Structure formats: structure tokens, C-alpha cells
Amino acid sequence: MDAGGPSPKRRRPASPGVEEDGGCADYISALPDAVLGDIISLLPTKEGARTRILASRWRDLWLSAPLNLDCRELTAGRNEVRSDVVSRILSSHRGPGRRLYINTCIHWIPADTVEACLRSAALDNIEELDFINHLLEKPQRALILRFSPTLRVANIGGCNLSDVNFHELHLHFPLLKLLGLVNVMISESSLHSLIAGCPALECLLIDMCSGFRRIQINSPTIRCMAVREYGIPIESLLLEQIVIEKAPCLVRLLFERGSILQVTVLAAPKLETLGFISDKCRSGELSRLMIGSTVIQKNCLSPDLCTGLILWLSYLIKGLRVDNLITVVQTVKILALDMHNLSLDTVIELMRCFPCLEKLYIQSFQSRPGNLWRRKHRNLLRCFDMSLKTLVLQLYRGKKSQINFLTFFVLNAKVLESVTLGITTRNNNEKFLAEQRRKLELENRVSRDAQFHFITGTCVRSSYDIKHIGDLDLTDPFTHM
């Protein structure tokens, strides 16, 4: 360089998040490692591993990020999980564990790989465990104790826990909010000890489990509970009774269509969603639902006074019937019914039980002649003010009794907003739809803003659609849209 010549300008270092060559800004890479690690842990397992090729900044992040290990993504044909890949991931990972998914009922995994996986240091401090397994039918106590301090979500299936005494183990899951038991054998005392050891529990799923006849709930935190029992008695001890003794935060209580359970709710002052209530019975067995328990006056229930018998719903061969109606349940706003025969009389009785009902879902397979109401219920209509806003009826075929049933709401539900009717593909044509609009007297509807929808397929979500404990955390578990 010549003396006295112009001095070269120094280039300023590029600002974080800005590429020097004028390309697009990379603001994500400028985030702290801890934030990037959380982002990676939210990705599917394969996608999380692929972040290593993005840039040198990302190369080691996946190895130190919270581990999300989903064995469904590590198959090598015929649903056989690559054991070598699982072993390499676990041995090389330096970060904490976040989530593990293993289902040996769907994916073949060697038993030693499963056990090694559960013992791996890479799963320290794991928060979510989805473990459906028939290889380790009786898991060792050490494996149960290991994850208890940090688990927030647990979905356990295919295990025999009948020999595990949870009371003696003094198990405590201080952070567990979502618990699912699927096809698990467990004793009644152990089940109650397990639930009692979850002080933060919010959602509980018990799906086709055995080894106990009774579930008793005393939980200050549980918000949602769903139970599905075996369709046929294949075990000596099957669930028969659910007792909600004290559940001040319980909002949703779900059980299977056609259930023969004896359900008693003694204290659930915030219960808003209930179903399926069914008129079906099996081999002469009788089911009943008892909600609340209090002595009140003037047919007015205070949600804070639930201490005695409120109503008894008897499920008889001839249909669902309301007996011994002493008072009403004002908290229930969403109700699902499984009716073999669509009955307006039954629905009216249920609406009297639940006078604040806003959403009604009905699965009905038959429609016998009837449901006439213009004379029969004219006195009721003078004093009964319906709060119903949403009505959904599955398997609508345009039968006379279905039309009678629906016109009751079309012509009398003043705040009705939406009616959804599930129809077959065969009936999804303009001729059928126009005829139904005429027969249902939609032009004369009392709620002028009410919308009517005819849809094919399923419009009522059932317990079979609950595939995972995470499915319970829905505001409306019955809507299929």
C-alpha cells in the first residue's frame, strides 16, 4: 500500500441474526441454546435429528436438547423398530429426557431394548411417558419409581400391575397432570393409592382395565375423567361402579355408550359435561346414574350444596326413564345420549333435570312411531323455557318420529343456534334435503338465527375416538367438527 493513500475501511461484524452476504436474516439461530433446545424437542424425532445439518450453530444442539424419542418414527419395514438406532440415540444424547413413546403392540421391539431404554440415563427427568407394552408385563418396581418425580403426562398400557402394592411403595407423582391407564390389570387398593399419589392430577383415562370393581374419586384438582369398560366380561374382576365422592374441579365426566356402570356423583359442583347416558342394558343388568345429594327447596340446586340424592336414571329394556326426580342439576351444560329408540319424552325429562343444558348430542339407532308433542306437552311449553343452543342427531333418516322429535325444538327452542343432522351418503341429494327442510318446518323456526346442517359421516364423537389421554382436554369432547 502506498504511503498517504486512502486507508481501507474496516468491515463491521454482522449483527446477530443477519447474514453477511445479504441473505435473509436468521433470527432463530440467534436465540439462546435453551430456547432452541425446547424448539427441537417439540419436533418429531427424525426432524429434530435433521436440525444438525442446518448450520454449525445447530450441530450439537440436538444432542443436548431435551430428548423426544418416538419409536414409531424409527421403523425399518413391517413395523420393526431399529434397535441399533434407538441405542445410538440413547448412548449419544447428553441432554435431559422430555418424552418417550413405545408401543410394542404395534411395533416389534426386542425386550432387552425396551428394558435398556427405560434404564438409560438419557431419560433422566423425563416429563412425558407413553408406554404401551406387552413384553414387560410386570415391570420392576425400580422402573416405576424412577420416573415418578418428574412425570407430567403418563399413558400406560398392556401391563400387569396386580402384584405391585402402590400403597407400600408410597408412590408420589407431584407433577403428574394427565394419567391414562389402557388395558392395565391393577388392584382396587393400588388404583386408589396411585390416584391419591397424584396431587396435581387434572385428567384421568381408564380404558378397558381390570382387577377392580369400583373407582372412588376424591381429588381437589381433577377436571376430566373418562372410563371405558370391557364390552364383554373377560376377566373375573371388572369395573362396575364409579363414585365421585368429592371433586370440586370436575368439569367433564365421560363414560362409554351402552355402559352398564353404576355412577354416583356426590359432590361435583362444577360438572358441566356428561355422557354417554344410555338406555341400553345387557343380560338384564341394570345401570343407574345418581348425581349429587342434597335436600333442597323450590326445585333450586345450589352448586355448593351437593350432599344427597338428586336423581336416578334407570336404564330399562323399554327405554331410558327418569325416576325419583327430587331436584335439578343446574351446572350441566353439555349432555350426550345413546338411545336405542329416539324418545322426546325422555329428552324432555332430562332437560328438566338439567335446565341449563346448552348442547345436546344424540346417537340413536331406531325411531319407532311416536314423539307426538303438540297436545301432550302443550302445558309444559307454557312454563318450560329451554336454554338449548346446539342439537346434534346422528343417523337421521327422515322418519316420521325423527321429524316429530326435531320440530319440537324447531318450533319451541327460542335460543337455538345450530342443528346438525348426520345423514347417509345415499340421502345426500337436493331432493331429500329439500323435502326434509319442508317437513321440519324450518321456515317457521322460532329462533330465526338458527342454522341447520346436514352432513355425511359421523357428527357425534364417541368414547372410541378417545385414543390418548391428551384427547380428554377438550372443551367439548362430543363435537366431531
Short mmCIF file of C-alpha atoms in Angstrom, two decimals:
data_model
loop_
_atom_site.label_atom_id
_atom_site.label_comp_id
_atom_site.label_asym_id
_atom_site.label_seq_id
_atom_site.Cartn_x
_atom_site.Cartn_y
_atom_site.Cartn_z
CA MET A 1 0.00 0.00 0.00
CA ASP A 2 1.39 3.42 -0.90
CA ALA A 3 2.03 5.86 1.90
CA GLY A 4 -0.56 8.61 2.01
CA GLY A 5 -3.08 6.53 0.04
CA PRO A 6 -6.67 6.08 1.19
CA SER A 7 -6.88 3.75 4.19
CA PRO A 8 -9.16 0.73 3.73
CA LYS A 9 -12.49 0.74 5.60
CA ARG A 10 -12.89 -1.90 8.23
CA ARG A 11 -15.96 -4.12 7.87
CA ARG A 12 -18.23 -4.13 10.86
CA PRO A 13 -19.10 -7.56 12.19
CA ALA A 14 -22.55 -8.73 11.18
CA SER A 15 -25.26 -8.18 13.71
CA PRO A 16 -26.70 -11.30 15.32
CA GLY A 17 -29.38 -12.79 13.12
CA VAL A 18 -28.20 -11.02 9.92
CA GLU A 19 -26.30 -12.83 7.18
CA GLU A 20 -23.18 -11.10 5.90
CA ASP A 21 -23.85 -11.87 2.25
CA GLY A 22 -27.13 -10.00 2.24
CA GLY A 23 -29.28 -13.10 2.57
CA CYS A 24 -32.35 -13.47 4.74
CA ALA A 25 -31.94 -12.80 8.42
CA ASP A 26 -31.67 -15.90 10.62
CA TYR A 27 -33.27 -14.72 13.82
CA ILE A 28 -33.92 -18.24 15.11
CA SER A 29 -30.24 -19.14 15.30
CA ALA A 30 -29.66 -16.05 17.40
CA LEU A 31 -31.88 -17.42 20.17
CA PRO A 32 -30.29 -18.87 23.32
CA ASP A 33 -29.40 -22.56 23.31
CA ALA A 34 -32.05 -23.37 25.90
CA VAL A 35 -34.80 -21.89 23.72
CA LEU A 36 -33.55 -23.69 20.61
CA GLY A 37 -33.40 -26.92 22.58
CA ASP A 38 -37.05 -26.57 23.56
CA ILE A 39 -37.97 -25.92 19.91
CA ILE A 40 -36.10 -29.05 18.81
CA SER A 41 -37.81 -31.16 21.49
CA LEU A 42 -41.21 -30.19 20.06
CA LEU A 43 -40.30 -31.58 16.63
CA PRO A 44 -40.81 -35.23 15.62
CA THR A 45 -37.77 -37.37 16.42
CA LYS A 46 -36.47 -37.54 12.84
CA GLU A 47 -37.00 -33.84 12.20
CA GLY A 48 -35.25 -32.97 15.44
CA ALA A 49 -32.20 -35.01 14.40
CA ARG A 50 -32.15 -33.35 10.98
CA THR A 51 -31.68 -29.90 12.51
CA ARG A 52 -27.98 -30.82 12.84
CA ILE A 53 -27.46 -30.16 9.14
CA LEU A 54 -28.91 -26.64 9.20
CA ALA A 55 -25.70 -24.89 10.25
CA SER A 56 -22.73 -25.28 12.55
CA ARG A 57 -24.73 -23.38 15.19
CA TRP A 58 -27.21 -26.28 15.29
CA ARG A 59 -24.78 -29.18 15.04
CA ASP A 60 -24.61 -30.11 18.71
CA LEU A 61 -27.94 -28.71 19.83
CA TRP A 62 -29.95 -31.89 19.20
CA LEU A 63 -27.57 -33.92 21.37
CA SER A 64 -28.09 -31.58 24.31
CA ALA A 65 -31.76 -30.64 23.75
CA PRO A 66 -34.49 -32.35 25.81
CA LEU A 67 -34.95 -35.74 24.14
CA ASN A 68 -38.18 -36.55 22.32
CA LEU A 69 -37.86 -40.23 21.41
CA ASP A 70 -40.80 -41.61 19.44
CA CYS A 71 -40.10 -45.18 18.35
CA ARG A 72 -42.87 -45.01 15.73
CA GLU A 73 -40.52 -42.95 13.60
CA LEU A 74 -37.63 -45.39 13.81
CA THR A 75 -39.06 -48.40 11.99
CA ALA A 76 -37.39 -50.45 9.27
CA GLY A 77 -40.29 -52.12 7.49
CA ARG A 78 -43.05 -54.32 8.91
CA ASN A 79 -43.20 -52.04 11.94
CA GLU A 80 -39.90 -53.37 13.31
CA VAL A 81 -38.12 -50.69 15.31
CA ARG A 82 -34.43 -50.16 14.55
CA SER A 83 -32.93 -51.20 17.89
CA ASP A 84 -29.48 -50.04 16.81
CA VAL A 85 -30.79 -46.55 16.08
CA VAL A 86 -32.55 -46.37 19.44
CA SER A 87 -29.36 -47.49 21.21
CA ARG A 88 -27.21 -44.91 19.39
CA ILE A 89 -29.62 -42.10 20.20
CA LEU A 90 -29.70 -43.01 23.89
CA SER A 91 -25.95 -43.51 24.21
CA SER A 92 -25.03 -40.26 22.45
CA HIS A 93 -27.63 -37.98 23.99
CA ARG A 94 -26.26 -35.61 26.63
CA GLY A 95 -29.39 -33.63 27.46
CA PRO A 96 -32.34 -34.43 29.71
CA GLY A 97 -35.29 -36.58 28.70
CA ARG A 98 -38.54 -34.95 27.62
CA ARG A 99 -40.77 -37.64 26.07
CA LEU A 100 -40.68 -41.36 25.30
CA TYR A 101 -43.16 -43.27 23.14
CA ILE A 102 -43.01 -47.08 22.98
CA ASN A 103 -45.83 -49.34 21.79
CA THR A 104 -44.76 -52.94 21.41
CA CYS A 105 -48.29 -53.96 20.45
CA ILE A 106 -47.81 -52.13 17.14
CA HIS A 107 -44.03 -52.03 16.70
CA TRP A 108 -41.80 -55.02 17.34
CA ILE A 109 -39.03 -54.11 19.76
CA PRO A 110 -36.78 -56.67 21.49
CA ALA A 111 -37.48 -56.94 25.22
CA ASP A 112 -33.88 -56.18 26.13
CA THR A 113 -34.02 -52.99 24.05
CA VAL A 114 -37.16 -51.89 25.87
CA GLU A 115 -35.62 -52.51 29.28
CA ALA A 116 -32.34 -50.82 28.33
CA CYS A 117 -34.30 -47.86 27.03
CA LEU A 118 -36.17 -47.46 30.31
CA ARG A 119 -32.91 -47.60 32.28
CA SER A 120 -30.97 -45.21 30.05
CA ALA A 121 -29.58 -42.06 31.66
CA ALA A 122 -30.84 -40.16 28.61
CA LEU A 123 -34.34 -40.44 30.07
CA ASP A 124 -33.46 -38.77 33.34
CA ASN A 125 -36.06 -36.19 34.33
CA ILE A 126 -38.47 -37.39 31.63
CA GLU A 127 -41.77 -35.48 31.59
CA GLU A 128 -43.98 -37.50 29.19
CA LEU A 129 -44.16 -41.28 29.04
CA ASP A 130 -46.32 -43.13 26.52
CA PHE A 131 -45.66 -46.79 27.26
CA ILE A 132 -47.91 -49.48 25.75
CA ASN A 133 -46.09 -52.74 26.23
CA HIS A 134 -46.81 -56.46 26.44
CA LEU A 135 -43.18 -57.62 26.66
CA LEU A 136 -42.57 -56.42 30.20
CA GLU A 137 -45.97 -57.40 31.56
CA LYS A 138 -44.81 -56.97 35.16
CA PRO A 139 -42.41 -54.01 35.20
CA GLN A 140 -39.92 -53.87 38.06
CA ARG A 141 -40.63 -51.52 40.92
CA ALA A 142 -37.42 -49.59 40.27
CA LEU A 143 -38.71 -48.60 36.83
CA ILE A 144 -41.97 -47.35 38.32
CA LEU A 145 -40.19 -45.33 40.99
CA ARG A 146 -37.62 -43.89 38.64
CA PHE A 147 -39.86 -41.56 36.67
CA SER A 148 -42.27 -40.56 39.45
CA PRO A 149 -40.63 -37.24 40.49
CA THR A 150 -40.70 -35.57 37.06
CA LEU A 151 -43.57 -37.08 35.05
CA ARG A 152 -46.26 -34.66 33.88
CA VAL A 153 -48.03 -36.95 31.38
CA ALA A 154 -48.24 -40.75 31.60
CA ASN A 155 -50.13 -43.12 29.32
CA ILE A 156 -49.53 -46.72 30.44
CA GLY A 157 -50.95 -49.79 28.73
CA GLY A 158 -50.66 -53.55 28.40
CA CYS A 159 -49.10 -54.00 31.84
CA ASN A 160 -49.97 -56.31 34.72
CA LEU A 161 -49.62 -54.27 37.90
CA SER A 162 -51.65 -56.63 40.06
CA ASP A 163 -48.57 -57.69 42.06
CA VAL A 164 -47.41 -54.12 42.68
CA ASN A 165 -48.54 -52.71 46.02
CA PHE A 166 -48.70 -48.98 45.35
CA HIS A 167 -49.68 -48.30 48.95
CA GLU A 168 -46.47 -49.86 50.30
CA LEU A 169 -44.36 -48.09 47.67
CA HIS A 170 -45.66 -44.71 48.85
CA LEU A 171 -45.56 -43.54 45.25
CA HIS A 172 -45.78 -39.81 44.75
CA PHE A 173 -46.15 -38.11 41.37
CA PRO A 174 -46.03 -34.44 42.38
CA LEU A 175 -46.17 -33.04 38.82
CA LEU A 176 -48.39 -35.57 37.04
CA LYS A 177 -51.39 -33.87 35.43
CA LEU A 178 -52.52 -36.39 32.79
CA LEU A 179 -52.79 -40.11 33.59
CA GLY A 180 -54.04 -42.78 31.20
CA LEU A 181 -54.36 -46.49 32.01
CA VAL A 182 -55.13 -48.67 28.98
CA ASN A 183 -55.71 -52.43 29.29
CA VAL A 184 -53.94 -52.49 32.64
CA MET A 185 -54.55 -55.04 35.38
CA ILE A 186 -54.34 -53.38 38.79
CA SER A 187 -55.94 -53.99 42.17
CA GLU A 188 -58.54 -51.61 43.56
CA SER A 189 -56.38 -50.54 46.50
CA SER A 190 -53.38 -49.90 44.24
CA LEU A 191 -55.50 -47.88 41.82
CA HIS A 192 -56.78 -45.65 44.61
CA SER A 193 -53.26 -45.27 46.04
CA LEU A 194 -51.98 -44.33 42.59
CA ILE A 195 -54.65 -41.65 42.14
CA ALA A 196 -54.10 -40.35 45.67
CA GLY A 197 -50.38 -40.05 44.91
CA CYS A 198 -51.06 -37.55 42.11
CA PRO A 199 -51.83 -34.25 43.90
CA ALA A 200 -51.79 -32.27 40.63
CA LEU A 201 -53.88 -34.71 38.55
CA GLU A 202 -56.26 -32.99 36.10
CA CYS A 203 -57.22 -35.65 33.52
CA LEU A 204 -57.78 -39.37 34.17
CA LEU A 205 -58.45 -42.02 31.49
CA ILE A 206 -59.28 -45.61 32.47
CA ASP A 207 -59.70 -47.67 29.31
CA MET A 208 -60.64 -51.37 29.43
CA CYS A 209 -58.76 -52.05 32.66
CA SER A 210 -59.43 -54.92 35.06
CA GLY A 211 -58.69 -56.15 38.56
CA PHE A 212 -61.12 -53.83 40.36
CA ARG A 213 -64.86 -53.35 40.62
CA ARG A 214 -65.01 -49.82 41.98
CA ILE A 215 -63.39 -46.45 41.36
CA GLN A 216 -63.67 -43.84 44.06
CA ILE A 217 -62.54 -40.30 43.32
CA ASN A 218 -61.51 -37.82 45.99
CA SER A 219 -59.42 -35.25 44.19
CA PRO A 220 -59.22 -31.47 44.62
CA THR A 221 -57.66 -31.00 41.17
CA ILE A 222 -59.18 -33.46 38.68
CA ARG A 223 -61.05 -31.69 35.86
CA CYS A 224 -61.85 -34.51 33.43
CA MET A 225 -62.42 -38.23 33.79
CA ALA A 226 -63.25 -40.82 31.12
CA VAL A 227 -63.95 -44.51 31.64
CA ARG A 228 -64.47 -47.28 29.11
CA GLU A 229 -65.08 -50.77 30.44
CA TYR A 230 -64.88 -54.11 28.66
CA GLY A 231 -67.74 -54.81 26.28
CA ILE A 232 -67.93 -58.43 27.48
CA PRO A 233 -66.83 -59.94 30.80
CA ILE A 234 -63.44 -61.48 30.06
CA GLU A 235 -61.90 -61.05 33.50
CA SER A 236 -63.07 -62.06 36.95
CA LEU A 237 -62.87 -58.51 38.25
CA LEU A 238 -64.36 -55.83 36.02
CA LEU A 239 -65.42 -52.29 36.75
CA GLU A 240 -68.99 -51.96 37.98
CA GLN A 241 -69.18 -48.73 39.95
CA ILE A 242 -67.81 -45.19 39.84
CA VAL A 243 -68.20 -42.96 42.88
CA ILE A 244 -67.26 -39.30 42.60
CA GLU A 245 -67.14 -38.59 46.31
CA LYS A 246 -65.51 -35.18 46.23
CA ALA A 247 -64.24 -33.49 43.07
CA PRO A 248 -64.63 -29.70 43.35
CA CYS A 249 -62.94 -29.04 39.99
CA LEU A 250 -64.51 -31.86 37.94
CA VAL A 251 -65.98 -30.41 34.74
CA ARG A 252 -66.24 -33.42 32.39
CA LEU A 253 -67.35 -36.96 33.24
CA LEU A 254 -67.37 -39.34 30.27
CA PHE A 255 -68.26 -43.00 30.01
CA GLU A 256 -68.88 -45.39 27.16
CA ARG A 257 -72.02 -45.70 25.09
CA GLY A 258 -74.06 -48.65 26.30
CA SER A 259 -72.26 -48.58 29.64
CA ILE A 260 -73.79 -50.60 32.49
CA LEU A 261 -71.84 -48.77 35.16
CA GLN A 262 -73.35 -47.63 38.43
CA VAL A 263 -72.28 -43.97 38.52
CA THR A 264 -72.75 -41.90 41.66
CA VAL A 265 -71.74 -38.25 41.86
CA LEU A 266 -71.92 -36.98 45.43
CA ALA A 267 -70.03 -33.71 45.13
CA ALA A 268 -69.01 -32.18 41.80
CA PRO A 269 -70.27 -28.57 41.93
CA LYS A 270 -68.66 -27.61 38.60
CA LEU A 271 -69.79 -30.58 36.49
CA GLU A 272 -70.69 -29.23 33.04
CA THR A 273 -70.24 -32.12 30.60
CA LEU A 274 -71.80 -35.56 30.98
CA GLY A 275 -72.17 -38.57 28.72
CA PHE A 276 -72.93 -41.01 27.33
CA ILE A 277 -76.17 -41.71 29.17
CA SER A 278 -77.58 -44.85 27.58
CA ASP A 279 -80.90 -46.69 27.50
CA LYS A 280 -79.22 -49.98 26.67
CA CYS A 281 -78.78 -52.91 29.01
CA ARG A 282 -77.02 -56.23 28.82
CA SER A 283 -78.30 -59.60 30.06
CA GLY A 284 -80.84 -57.98 32.34
CA GLU A 285 -78.20 -55.88 34.13
CA LEU A 286 -79.39 -52.55 35.43
CA SER A 287 -77.37 -49.34 35.32
CA ARG A 288 -78.04 -46.11 37.09
CA LEU A 289 -76.68 -42.61 37.42
CA MET A 290 -77.02 -40.69 40.64
CA ILE A 291 -75.90 -37.07 40.58
CA GLY A 292 -75.46 -35.03 43.67
CA SER A 293 -77.15 -35.50 47.01
CA THR A 294 -78.88 -32.76 48.89
CA VAL A 295 -82.17 -31.73 50.42
CA ILE A 296 -83.27 -28.50 48.77
CA GLN A 297 -86.44 -26.45 48.33
CA LYS A 298 -88.31 -24.92 45.40
CA ASN A 299 -86.52 -27.13 42.86
CA CYS A 300 -83.43 -24.97 43.08
CA LEU A 301 -80.00 -26.52 43.47
CA SER A 302 -77.11 -24.55 44.88
CA PRO A 303 -73.89 -25.92 43.34
CA ASP A 304 -72.23 -25.68 46.76
CA LEU A 305 -74.77 -27.94 48.49
CA CYS A 306 -74.26 -31.25 46.68
CA THR A 307 -74.68 -33.76 49.54
CA GLY A 308 -77.68 -36.07 48.84
CA LEU A 309 -79.72 -37.88 46.20
CA ILE A 310 -80.79 -35.77 43.22
CA LEU A 311 -81.94 -38.08 40.51
CA TRP A 312 -82.00 -41.69 39.50
CA LEU A 313 -81.85 -42.61 35.84
CA SER A 314 -82.96 -46.20 35.33
CA TYR A 315 -81.93 -47.99 32.16
CA LEU A 316 -84.67 -50.46 31.35
CA ILE A 317 -85.29 -52.65 28.34
CA LYS A 318 -88.19 -50.47 27.28
CA GLY A 319 -86.02 -47.36 27.31
CA LEU A 320 -84.41 -44.68 29.43
CA ARG A 321 -86.61 -43.44 32.26
CA VAL A 322 -86.19 -40.77 34.89
CA ASP A 323 -87.27 -41.87 38.37
CA ASN A 324 -87.36 -40.10 41.70
CA LEU A 325 -86.63 -36.64 40.39
CA ILE A 326 -86.17 -34.62 43.55
CA THR A 327 -84.35 -31.58 42.25
CA VAL A 328 -82.37 -30.33 39.29
CA VAL A 329 -78.71 -30.08 38.31
CA GLN A 330 -78.09 -26.57 37.08
CA THR A 331 -74.39 -26.93 36.25
CA VAL A 332 -74.64 -29.43 33.37
CA LYS A 333 -74.47 -27.65 30.00
CA ILE A 334 -73.33 -30.42 27.63
CA LEU A 335 -75.05 -33.82 27.51
CA ALA A 336 -74.59 -36.86 25.24
CA LEU A 337 -77.21 -39.61 24.93
CA ASP A 338 -77.02 -43.09 23.44
CA MET A 339 -80.64 -44.00 22.74
CA HIS A 340 -81.73 -47.22 21.11
CA ASN A 341 -85.08 -45.60 20.41
CA LEU A 342 -85.32 -41.85 19.98
CA SER A 343 -87.70 -40.60 22.67
CA LEU A 344 -88.82 -37.00 23.02
CA ASP A 345 -90.45 -37.73 26.39
CA THR A 346 -87.12 -38.94 27.78
CA VAL A 347 -85.22 -35.95 26.42
CA ILE A 348 -87.77 -33.55 27.91
CA GLU A 349 -87.38 -35.23 31.30
CA LEU A 350 -83.61 -34.93 31.03
CA MET A 351 -83.88 -31.25 30.12
CA ARG A 352 -85.97 -30.78 33.23
CA CYS A 353 -83.18 -32.45 35.20
CA PHE A 354 -80.60 -30.21 33.51
CA PRO A 355 -82.44 -26.91 32.96
CA CYS A 356 -79.28 -25.03 31.89
CA LEU A 357 -78.47 -27.53 29.13
CA GLU A 358 -77.00 -25.78 26.08
CA LYS A 359 -75.65 -28.63 23.93
CA LEU A 360 -77.33 -31.98 23.32
CA TYR A 361 -75.74 -34.83 21.33
CA ILE A 362 -77.82 -37.90 20.47
CA GLN A 363 -76.78 -41.19 18.92
CA SER A 364 -79.97 -43.10 18.05
CA PHE A 365 -80.26 -46.28 16.02
CA GLN A 366 -84.02 -46.74 15.77
CA SER A 367 -87.05 -44.49 15.53
CA ARG A 368 -90.31 -46.12 16.48
CA PRO A 369 -93.60 -44.36 15.67
CA GLY A 370 -94.36 -41.62 18.14
CA ASN A 371 -92.80 -38.45 19.57
CA LEU A 372 -96.08 -36.55 19.14
CA TRP A 373 -95.96 -33.48 21.33
CA ARG A 374 -98.36 -30.69 20.28
CA ARG A 375 -101.15 -31.78 22.62
CA LYS A 376 -99.20 -33.90 25.07
CA HIS A 377 -96.72 -31.21 26.07
CA ARG A 378 -98.68 -28.03 25.47
CA ASN A 379 -98.97 -27.32 29.20
CA LEU A 380 -95.24 -27.87 29.65
CA LEU A 381 -94.41 -25.38 26.90
CA ARG A 382 -96.22 -22.62 28.74
CA CYS A 383 -93.81 -22.77 31.67
CA PHE A 384 -90.71 -24.51 30.34
CA ASP A 385 -88.03 -22.19 28.97
CA MET A 386 -85.41 -24.16 27.04
CA SER A 387 -81.81 -22.95 27.14
CA LEU A 388 -80.73 -25.34 24.36
CA LYS A 389 -78.44 -23.76 21.75
CA THR A 390 -76.94 -26.76 19.94
CA LEU A 391 -78.60 -30.03 18.90
CA VAL A 392 -76.78 -32.84 17.08
CA LEU A 393 -78.53 -36.03 15.95
CA GLN A 394 -76.63 -38.90 14.40
CA LEU A 395 -78.28 -41.27 11.87
CA TYR A 396 -81.08 -39.02 10.68
CA ARG A 397 -83.16 -40.78 8.02
CA GLY A 398 -86.23 -38.56 7.77
CA LYS A 399 -88.51 -40.93 9.69
CA LYS A 400 -91.79 -39.53 10.98
CA SER A 401 -90.80 -39.93 14.63
CA GLN A 402 -87.49 -38.14 13.96
CA ILE A 403 -89.35 -35.29 12.28
CA ASN A 404 -91.76 -35.04 15.22
CA PHE A 405 -88.82 -35.02 17.60
CA LEU A 406 -86.97 -32.25 15.76
CA THR A 407 -89.96 -29.99 15.11
CA PHE A 408 -90.43 -29.76 18.88
CA PHE A 409 -87.13 -27.87 19.02
CA VAL A 410 -87.55 -26.05 15.71
CA LEU A 411 -90.84 -24.50 16.84
CA ASN A 412 -90.12 -24.05 20.57
CA ALA A 413 -86.38 -23.58 21.28
CA LYS A 414 -86.11 -19.80 21.32
CA VAL A 415 -82.33 -19.52 21.69
CA LEU A 416 -81.44 -22.37 19.33
CA GLU A 417 -78.35 -21.57 17.26
CA SER A 418 -77.38 -24.77 15.46
CA VAL A 419 -78.91 -28.13 14.49
CA THR A 420 -76.67 -30.74 12.87
CA LEU A 421 -78.14 -33.91 11.38
CA GLY A 422 -75.96 -36.81 10.33
CA ILE A 423 -77.24 -38.42 7.13
CA THR A 424 -76.11 -41.24 4.87
CA THR A 425 -74.29 -40.61 1.61
CA ARG A 426 -77.29 -42.03 -0.22
CA ASN A 427 -79.54 -39.30 1.20
CA ASN A 428 -77.10 -36.52 0.43
CA ASN A 429 -79.03 -35.13 -2.54
CA GLU A 430 -81.03 -31.98 -3.10
CA LYS A 431 -84.38 -33.77 -3.37
CA PHE A 432 -84.05 -35.40 0.06
CA LEU A 433 -82.67 -32.27 1.70
CA ALA A 434 -85.38 -30.01 0.29
CA GLU A 435 -88.06 -32.43 1.44
CA GLN A 436 -86.61 -32.54 4.96
CA ARG A 437 -86.41 -28.75 5.21
CA ARG A 438 -90.10 -28.60 4.35
CA LYS A 439 -91.15 -31.37 6.75
CA LEU A 440 -89.10 -29.88 9.58
CA GLU A 441 -90.89 -26.54 9.07
CA LEU A 442 -87.64 -24.62 9.04
CA GLU A 443 -89.37 -21.56 7.64
CA ASN A 444 -91.40 -21.37 10.84
CA ARG A 445 -88.49 -21.81 13.26
CA VAL A 446 -88.91 -19.73 16.40
CA SER A 447 -85.19 -18.89 16.52
CA ARG A 448 -84.64 -17.00 13.28
CA ASP A 449 -80.84 -17.17 13.63
CA ALA A 450 -80.74 -20.96 13.96
CA GLN A 451 -78.60 -22.73 11.34
CA PHE A 452 -79.39 -26.24 10.09
CA HIS A 453 -76.71 -28.54 8.69
CA PHE A 454 -76.96 -31.94 7.02
CA ILE A 455 -73.62 -33.74 6.99
CA THR A 456 -72.48 -37.20 5.94
CA GLY A 457 -70.38 -39.34 8.20
CA THR A 458 -70.01 -39.11 11.94
CA CYS A 459 -71.18 -35.98 13.70
CA VAL A 460 -71.12 -37.25 17.30
CA ARG A 461 -67.74 -38.08 18.80
CA SER A 462 -67.83 -41.23 20.93
CA SER A 463 -65.54 -42.77 23.53
CA TYR A 464 -63.90 -44.80 20.74
CA ASP A 465 -62.50 -41.55 19.38
CA ILE A 466 -60.55 -41.02 22.59
CA LYS A 467 -57.22 -42.53 21.57
CA HIS A 468 -54.98 -40.87 24.11
CA ILE A 469 -55.11 -39.14 27.47
CA GLY A 470 -54.44 -35.86 25.65
CA ASP A 471 -57.81 -36.18 23.87
CA LEU A 472 -59.63 -35.55 27.14
CA ASP A 473 -58.51 -31.97 27.46
CA LEU A 474 -61.22 -30.65 25.14
CA THR A 475 -63.86 -28.05 25.93
CA ASP A 476 -66.49 -30.13 24.11
CA PRO A 477 -65.46 -33.80 23.82
CA PHE A 478 -68.52 -34.83 21.76
CA THR A 479 -68.23 -32.49 18.80
CA HIS A 480 -66.79 -34.13 15.69
CA MET A 481 -66.25 -30.91 13.75
#
